[in-house]
PDB file of C-alpha atoms in Angstrom:
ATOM      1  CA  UNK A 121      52.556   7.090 -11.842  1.00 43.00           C
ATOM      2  CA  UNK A 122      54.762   4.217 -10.601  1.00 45.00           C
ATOM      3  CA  UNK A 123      55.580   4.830  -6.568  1.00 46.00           C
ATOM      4  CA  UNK A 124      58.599   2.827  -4.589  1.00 43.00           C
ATOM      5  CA  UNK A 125      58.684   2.415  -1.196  1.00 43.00           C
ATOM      6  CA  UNK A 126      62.099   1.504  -0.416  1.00 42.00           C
ATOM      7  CA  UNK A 127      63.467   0.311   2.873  1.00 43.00           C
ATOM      8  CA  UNK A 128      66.381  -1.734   4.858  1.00 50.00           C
ATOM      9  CA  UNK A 129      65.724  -4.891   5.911  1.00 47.00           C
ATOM     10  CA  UNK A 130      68.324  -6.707   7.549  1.00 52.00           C
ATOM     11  CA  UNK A 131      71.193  -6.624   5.470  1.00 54.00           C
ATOM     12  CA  UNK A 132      69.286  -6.575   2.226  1.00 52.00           C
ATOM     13  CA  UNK A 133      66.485  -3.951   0.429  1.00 46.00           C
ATOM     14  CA  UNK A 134      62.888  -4.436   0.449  1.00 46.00           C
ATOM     15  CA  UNK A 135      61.150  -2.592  -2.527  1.00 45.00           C
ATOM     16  CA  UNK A 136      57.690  -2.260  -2.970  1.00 48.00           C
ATOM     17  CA  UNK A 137      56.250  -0.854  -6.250  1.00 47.00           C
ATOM     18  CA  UNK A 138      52.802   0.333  -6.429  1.00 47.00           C
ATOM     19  CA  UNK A 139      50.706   2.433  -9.471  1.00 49.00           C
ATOM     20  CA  UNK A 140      48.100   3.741  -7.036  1.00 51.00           C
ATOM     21  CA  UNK A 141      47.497   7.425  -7.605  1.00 48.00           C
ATOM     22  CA  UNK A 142      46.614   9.153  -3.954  1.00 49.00           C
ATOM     23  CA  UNK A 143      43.191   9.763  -3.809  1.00 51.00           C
ATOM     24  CA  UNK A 144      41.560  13.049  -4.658  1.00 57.00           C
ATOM     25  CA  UNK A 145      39.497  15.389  -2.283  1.00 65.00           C
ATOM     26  CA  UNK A 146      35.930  15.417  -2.754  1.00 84.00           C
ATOM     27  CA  UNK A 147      33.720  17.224  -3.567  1.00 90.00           C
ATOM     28  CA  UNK A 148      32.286  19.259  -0.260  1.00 95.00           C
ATOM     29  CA  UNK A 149      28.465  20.096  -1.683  1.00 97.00           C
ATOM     30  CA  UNK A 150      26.635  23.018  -0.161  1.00 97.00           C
ATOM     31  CA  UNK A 151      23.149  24.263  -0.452  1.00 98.00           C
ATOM     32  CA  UNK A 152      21.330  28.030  -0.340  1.00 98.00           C
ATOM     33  CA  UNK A 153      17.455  28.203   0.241  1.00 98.00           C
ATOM     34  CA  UNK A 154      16.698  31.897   0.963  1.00 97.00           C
ATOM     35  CA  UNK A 155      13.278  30.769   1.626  1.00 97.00           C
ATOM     36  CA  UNK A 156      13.457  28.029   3.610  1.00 97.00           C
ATOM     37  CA  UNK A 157      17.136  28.004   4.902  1.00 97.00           C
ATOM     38  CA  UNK A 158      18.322  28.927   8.167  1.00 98.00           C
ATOM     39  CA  UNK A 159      21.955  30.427   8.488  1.00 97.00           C
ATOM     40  CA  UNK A 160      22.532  28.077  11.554  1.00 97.00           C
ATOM     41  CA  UNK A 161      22.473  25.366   9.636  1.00 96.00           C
ATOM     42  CA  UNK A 162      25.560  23.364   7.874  1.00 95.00           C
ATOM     43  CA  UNK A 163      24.516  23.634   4.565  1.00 97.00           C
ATOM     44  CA  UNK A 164      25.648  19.933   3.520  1.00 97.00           C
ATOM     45  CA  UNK A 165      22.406  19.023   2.963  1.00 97.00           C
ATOM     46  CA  UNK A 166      19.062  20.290   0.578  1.00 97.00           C
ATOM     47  CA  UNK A 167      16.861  19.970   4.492  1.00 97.00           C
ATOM     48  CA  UNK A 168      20.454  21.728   6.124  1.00 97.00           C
ATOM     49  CA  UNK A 169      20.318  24.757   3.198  1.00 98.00           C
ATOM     50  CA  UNK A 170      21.639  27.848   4.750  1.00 98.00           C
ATOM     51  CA  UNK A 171      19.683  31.274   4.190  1.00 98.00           C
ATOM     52  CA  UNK A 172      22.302  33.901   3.246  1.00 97.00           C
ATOM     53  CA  UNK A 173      25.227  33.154  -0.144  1.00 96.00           C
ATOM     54  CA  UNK A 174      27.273  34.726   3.306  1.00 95.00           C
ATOM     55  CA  UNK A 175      26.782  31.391   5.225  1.00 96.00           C
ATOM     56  CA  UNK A 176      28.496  29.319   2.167  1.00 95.00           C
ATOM     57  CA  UNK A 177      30.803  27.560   3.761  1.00 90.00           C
ATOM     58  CA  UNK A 178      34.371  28.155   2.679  1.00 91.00           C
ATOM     59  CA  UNK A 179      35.279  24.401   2.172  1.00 93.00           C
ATOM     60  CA  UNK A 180      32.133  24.214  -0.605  1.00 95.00           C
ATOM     61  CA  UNK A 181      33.708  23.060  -3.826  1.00 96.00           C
ATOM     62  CA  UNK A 182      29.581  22.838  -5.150  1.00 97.00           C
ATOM     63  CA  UNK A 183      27.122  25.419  -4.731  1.00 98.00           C
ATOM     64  CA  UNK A 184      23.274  24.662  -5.202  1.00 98.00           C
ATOM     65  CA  UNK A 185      20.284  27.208  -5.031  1.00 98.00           C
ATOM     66  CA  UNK A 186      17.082  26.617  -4.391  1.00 98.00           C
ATOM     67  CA  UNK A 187      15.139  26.180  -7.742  1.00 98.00           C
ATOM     68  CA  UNK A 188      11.898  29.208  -7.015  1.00 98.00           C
ATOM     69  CA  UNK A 189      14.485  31.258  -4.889  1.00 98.00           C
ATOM     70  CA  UNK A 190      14.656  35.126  -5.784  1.00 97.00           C
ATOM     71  CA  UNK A 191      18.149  36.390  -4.849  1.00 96.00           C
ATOM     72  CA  UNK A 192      18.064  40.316  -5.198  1.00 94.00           C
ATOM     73  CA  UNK A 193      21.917  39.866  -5.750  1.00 94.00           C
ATOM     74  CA  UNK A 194      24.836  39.545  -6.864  1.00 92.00           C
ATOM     75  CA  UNK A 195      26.195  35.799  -6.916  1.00 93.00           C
ATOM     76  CA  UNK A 196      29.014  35.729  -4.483  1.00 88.00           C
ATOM     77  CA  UNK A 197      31.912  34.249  -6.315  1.00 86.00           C
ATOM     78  CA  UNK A 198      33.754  31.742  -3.305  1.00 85.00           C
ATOM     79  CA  UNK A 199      37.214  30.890  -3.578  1.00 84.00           C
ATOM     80  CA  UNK A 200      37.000  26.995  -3.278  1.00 90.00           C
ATOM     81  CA  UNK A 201      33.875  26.968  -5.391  1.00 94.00           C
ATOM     82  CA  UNK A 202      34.308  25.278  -8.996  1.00 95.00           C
ATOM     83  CA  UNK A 203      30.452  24.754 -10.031  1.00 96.00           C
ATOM     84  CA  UNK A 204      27.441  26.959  -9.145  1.00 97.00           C
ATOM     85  CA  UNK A 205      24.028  25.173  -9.991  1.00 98.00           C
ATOM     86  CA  UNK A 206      20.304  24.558  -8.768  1.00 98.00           C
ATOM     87  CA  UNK A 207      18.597  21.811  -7.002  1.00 98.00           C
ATOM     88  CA  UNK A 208      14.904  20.828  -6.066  1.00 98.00           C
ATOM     89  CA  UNK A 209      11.741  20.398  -8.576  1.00 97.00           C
ATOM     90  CA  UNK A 210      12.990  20.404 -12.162  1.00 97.00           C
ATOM     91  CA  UNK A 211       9.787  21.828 -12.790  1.00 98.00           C
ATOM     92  CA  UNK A 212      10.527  24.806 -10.981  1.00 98.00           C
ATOM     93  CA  UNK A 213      12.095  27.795 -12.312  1.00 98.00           C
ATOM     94  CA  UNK A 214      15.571  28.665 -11.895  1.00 98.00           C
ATOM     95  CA  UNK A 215      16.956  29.981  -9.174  1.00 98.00           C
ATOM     96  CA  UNK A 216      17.139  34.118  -9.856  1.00 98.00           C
ATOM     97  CA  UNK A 217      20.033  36.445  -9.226  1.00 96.00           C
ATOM     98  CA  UNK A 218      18.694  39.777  -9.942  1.00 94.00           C
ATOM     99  CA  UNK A 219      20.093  43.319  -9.273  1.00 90.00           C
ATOM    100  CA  UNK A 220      18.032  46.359  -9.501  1.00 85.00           C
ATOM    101  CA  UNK A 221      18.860  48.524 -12.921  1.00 82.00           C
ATOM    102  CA  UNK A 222      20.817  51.284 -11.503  1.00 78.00           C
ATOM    103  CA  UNK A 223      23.570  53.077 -12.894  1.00 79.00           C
ATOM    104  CA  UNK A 224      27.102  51.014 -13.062  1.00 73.00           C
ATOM    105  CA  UNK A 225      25.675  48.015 -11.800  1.00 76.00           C
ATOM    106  CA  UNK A 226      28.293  46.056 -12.855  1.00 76.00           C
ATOM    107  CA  UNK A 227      28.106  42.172 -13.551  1.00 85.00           C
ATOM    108  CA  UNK A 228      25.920  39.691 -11.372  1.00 89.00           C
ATOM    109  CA  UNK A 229      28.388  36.952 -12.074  1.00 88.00           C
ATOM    110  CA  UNK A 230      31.821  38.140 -12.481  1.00 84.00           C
ATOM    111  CA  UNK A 231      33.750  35.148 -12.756  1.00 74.00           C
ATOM    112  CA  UNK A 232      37.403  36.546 -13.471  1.00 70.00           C
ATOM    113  CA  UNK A 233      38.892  36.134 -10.106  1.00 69.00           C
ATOM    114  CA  UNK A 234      39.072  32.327 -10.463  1.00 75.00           C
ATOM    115  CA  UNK A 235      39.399  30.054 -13.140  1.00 83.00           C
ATOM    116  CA  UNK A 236      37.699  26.874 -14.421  1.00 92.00           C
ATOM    117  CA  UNK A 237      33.962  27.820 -12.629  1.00 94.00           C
ATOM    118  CA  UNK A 238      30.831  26.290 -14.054  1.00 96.00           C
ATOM    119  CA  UNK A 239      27.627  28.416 -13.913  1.00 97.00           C
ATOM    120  CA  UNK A 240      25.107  25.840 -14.516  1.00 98.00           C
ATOM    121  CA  UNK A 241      21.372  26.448 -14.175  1.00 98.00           C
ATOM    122  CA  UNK A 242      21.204  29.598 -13.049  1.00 98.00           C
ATOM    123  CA  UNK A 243      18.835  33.241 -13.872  1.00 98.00           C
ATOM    124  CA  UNK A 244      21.029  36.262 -14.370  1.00 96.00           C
ATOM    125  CA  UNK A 245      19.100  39.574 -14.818  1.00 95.00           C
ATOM    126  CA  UNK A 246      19.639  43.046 -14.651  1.00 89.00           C
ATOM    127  CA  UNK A 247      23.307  44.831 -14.925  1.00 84.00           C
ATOM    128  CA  UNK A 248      23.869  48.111 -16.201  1.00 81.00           C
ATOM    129  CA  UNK A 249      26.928  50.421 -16.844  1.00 78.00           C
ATOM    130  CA  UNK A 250      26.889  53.825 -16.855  1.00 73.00           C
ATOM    131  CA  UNK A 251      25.852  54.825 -20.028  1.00 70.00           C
ATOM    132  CA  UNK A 252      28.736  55.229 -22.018  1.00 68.00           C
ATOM    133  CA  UNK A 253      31.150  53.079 -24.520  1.00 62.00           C
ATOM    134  CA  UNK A 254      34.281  53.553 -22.009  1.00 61.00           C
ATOM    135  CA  UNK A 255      31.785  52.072 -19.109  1.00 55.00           C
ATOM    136  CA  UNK A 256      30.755  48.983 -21.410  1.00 54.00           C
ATOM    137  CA  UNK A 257      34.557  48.615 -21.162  1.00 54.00           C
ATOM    138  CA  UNK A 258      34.864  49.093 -17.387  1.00 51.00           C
ATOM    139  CA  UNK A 259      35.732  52.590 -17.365  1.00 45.00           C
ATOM    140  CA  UNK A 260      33.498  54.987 -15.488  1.00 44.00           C
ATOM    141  CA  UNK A 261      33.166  58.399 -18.044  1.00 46.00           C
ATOM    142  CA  UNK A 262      32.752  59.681 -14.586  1.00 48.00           C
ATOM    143  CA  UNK A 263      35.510  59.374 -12.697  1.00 48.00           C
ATOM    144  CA  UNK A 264      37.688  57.495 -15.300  1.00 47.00           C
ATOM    145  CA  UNK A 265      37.447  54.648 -12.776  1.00 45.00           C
ATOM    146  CA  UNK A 266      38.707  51.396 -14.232  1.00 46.00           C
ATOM    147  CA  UNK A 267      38.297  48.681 -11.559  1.00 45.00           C
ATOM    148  CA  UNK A 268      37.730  45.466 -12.935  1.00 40.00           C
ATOM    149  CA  UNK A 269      34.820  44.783 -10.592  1.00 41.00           C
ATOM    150  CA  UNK A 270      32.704  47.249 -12.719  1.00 46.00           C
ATOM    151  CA  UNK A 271      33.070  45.995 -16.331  1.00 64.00           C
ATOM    152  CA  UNK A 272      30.252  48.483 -17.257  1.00 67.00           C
ATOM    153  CA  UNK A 273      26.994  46.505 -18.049  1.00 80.00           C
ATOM    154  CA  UNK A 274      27.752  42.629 -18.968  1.00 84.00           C
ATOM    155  CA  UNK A 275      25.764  40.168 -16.855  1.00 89.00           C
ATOM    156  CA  UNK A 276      27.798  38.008 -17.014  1.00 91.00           C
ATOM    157  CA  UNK A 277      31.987  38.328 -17.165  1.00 88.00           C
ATOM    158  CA  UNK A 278      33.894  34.495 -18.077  1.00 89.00           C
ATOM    159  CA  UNK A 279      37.069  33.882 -18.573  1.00 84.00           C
ATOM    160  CA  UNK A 280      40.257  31.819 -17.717  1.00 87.00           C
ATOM    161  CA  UNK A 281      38.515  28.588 -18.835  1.00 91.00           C
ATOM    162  CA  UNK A 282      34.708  29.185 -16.871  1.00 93.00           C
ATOM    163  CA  UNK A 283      31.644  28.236 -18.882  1.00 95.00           C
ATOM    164  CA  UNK A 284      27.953  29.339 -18.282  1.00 96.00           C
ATOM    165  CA  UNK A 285      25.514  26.400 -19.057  1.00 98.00           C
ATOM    166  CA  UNK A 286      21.853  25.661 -19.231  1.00 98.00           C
ATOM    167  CA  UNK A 287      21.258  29.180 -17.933  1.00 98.00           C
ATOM    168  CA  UNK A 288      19.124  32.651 -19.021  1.00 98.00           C
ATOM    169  CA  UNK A 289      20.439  35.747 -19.208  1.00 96.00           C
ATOM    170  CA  UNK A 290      18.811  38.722 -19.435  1.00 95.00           C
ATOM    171  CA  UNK A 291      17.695  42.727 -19.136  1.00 92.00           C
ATOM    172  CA  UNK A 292      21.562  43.610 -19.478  1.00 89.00           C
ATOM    173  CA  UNK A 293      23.399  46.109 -21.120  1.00 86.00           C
ATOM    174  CA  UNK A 294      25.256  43.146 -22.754  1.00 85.00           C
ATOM    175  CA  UNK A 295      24.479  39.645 -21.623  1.00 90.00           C
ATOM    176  CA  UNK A 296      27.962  38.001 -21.252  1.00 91.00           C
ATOM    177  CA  UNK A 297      31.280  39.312 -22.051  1.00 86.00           C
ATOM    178  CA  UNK A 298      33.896  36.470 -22.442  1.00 87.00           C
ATOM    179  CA  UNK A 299      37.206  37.266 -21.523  1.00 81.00           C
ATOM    180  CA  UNK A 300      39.580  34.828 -23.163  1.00 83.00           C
ATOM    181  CA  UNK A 301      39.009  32.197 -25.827  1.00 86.00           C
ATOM    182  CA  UNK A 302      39.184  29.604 -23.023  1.00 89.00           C
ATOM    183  CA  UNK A 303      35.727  30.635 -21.554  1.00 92.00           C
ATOM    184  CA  UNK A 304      32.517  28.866 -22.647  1.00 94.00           C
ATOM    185  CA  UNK A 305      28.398  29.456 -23.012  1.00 95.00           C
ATOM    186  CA  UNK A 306      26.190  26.446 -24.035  1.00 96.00           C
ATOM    187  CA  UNK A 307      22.696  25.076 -24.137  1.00 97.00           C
ATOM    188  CA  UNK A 308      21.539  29.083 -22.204  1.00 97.00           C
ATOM    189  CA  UNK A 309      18.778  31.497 -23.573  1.00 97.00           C
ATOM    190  CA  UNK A 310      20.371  35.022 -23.715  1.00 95.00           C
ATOM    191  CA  UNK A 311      17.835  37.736 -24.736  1.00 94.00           C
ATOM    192  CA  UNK A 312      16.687  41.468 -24.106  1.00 83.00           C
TER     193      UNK A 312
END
């Protein structure tokens, strides 16, 4: 993009072209160690890791977990947040997000709110619906509840352009449910 700057001088006009784009934002990284974290902490940094996904800090546009961490929960989808991944020892495992197999469960990544997010990395276990076809499909037989939070028993719910990478998915009623034909899963290990 061409850009003029344009002003009087004297009795004449000084123009200045220039095809420098402004620059973009960066990246703000933040990191979750429910191990070793402490919510005081920034979270800009692996030794400043906060404790709790409810410290994230709201400018994060990155997300790492602690490789070895055990989170009995759902990942907490931020608004700002465009990737989700792991850091620490390759060798460790991936960072777990795990919700007990309860009735209507619902998804532990439900990635429908927001577009474009990468899951990358990541151990997704454990959502269940309630039983029925109509819950698979987000309707509780129940109570004839369709709120899209539920989406019956998917791990995993992508769409509007999100892709799930490198990950494992598993003990669901159905492992990922893509939404749209922008959504995509590579290089992951879906199974049971």
């Amino acid at each position: 993009m061409i850009r003029a700057l344009v002003a009087r001088v004297g009795s004449g006009l000084l123009v200045i072209l220039s095809s420098a784009t402004p620059a973009l934002a960066a990246d703000v990284t933040c990191y979750v160690d429910n191990v070793g974290g402490n919510d005081s902490q920034s979270g800009r940094s692996e030794d400043q890791a906060v404790k709790s996904q409810a410290k994230i800090g709201t400018s994060c546009t990155v997300v790492r977990f602690k490789r070895g961490n055990v989170f009995n929960e759902k990942l907490g989808i931020v608004s700002a947040v465009s990737t989700y991944t792991n850091f620490g020892n390759a060798s460790d495992p991936l960072p777990k997000f795990i919700v007990p197999r309860t009735r209507s469960s619902g998804p532990v990544i439900q990635g429908l709110g927001k577009g474009n997010v990468t899951f990358d990395g990541l151990y997704i276990s454990g959502a269940t619906g309630d039983g029925t076809m109509a819950g698979l499909k987000g309707v509780s037989s129940a109570t004839g509840d369709t709120t899209a939070g539920v989406l019956g028993g998917a791990c995993v719910v992508l769409g509007f352009g999100s892709t799930l990478t490198n990950s494992e998915v598993t003990d669901c009623d159905v492992g990922v449910l893509i939404a749209d034909d922008s959504a995509t899963v590579t290089s992951s290990y879906l199974h049971d």
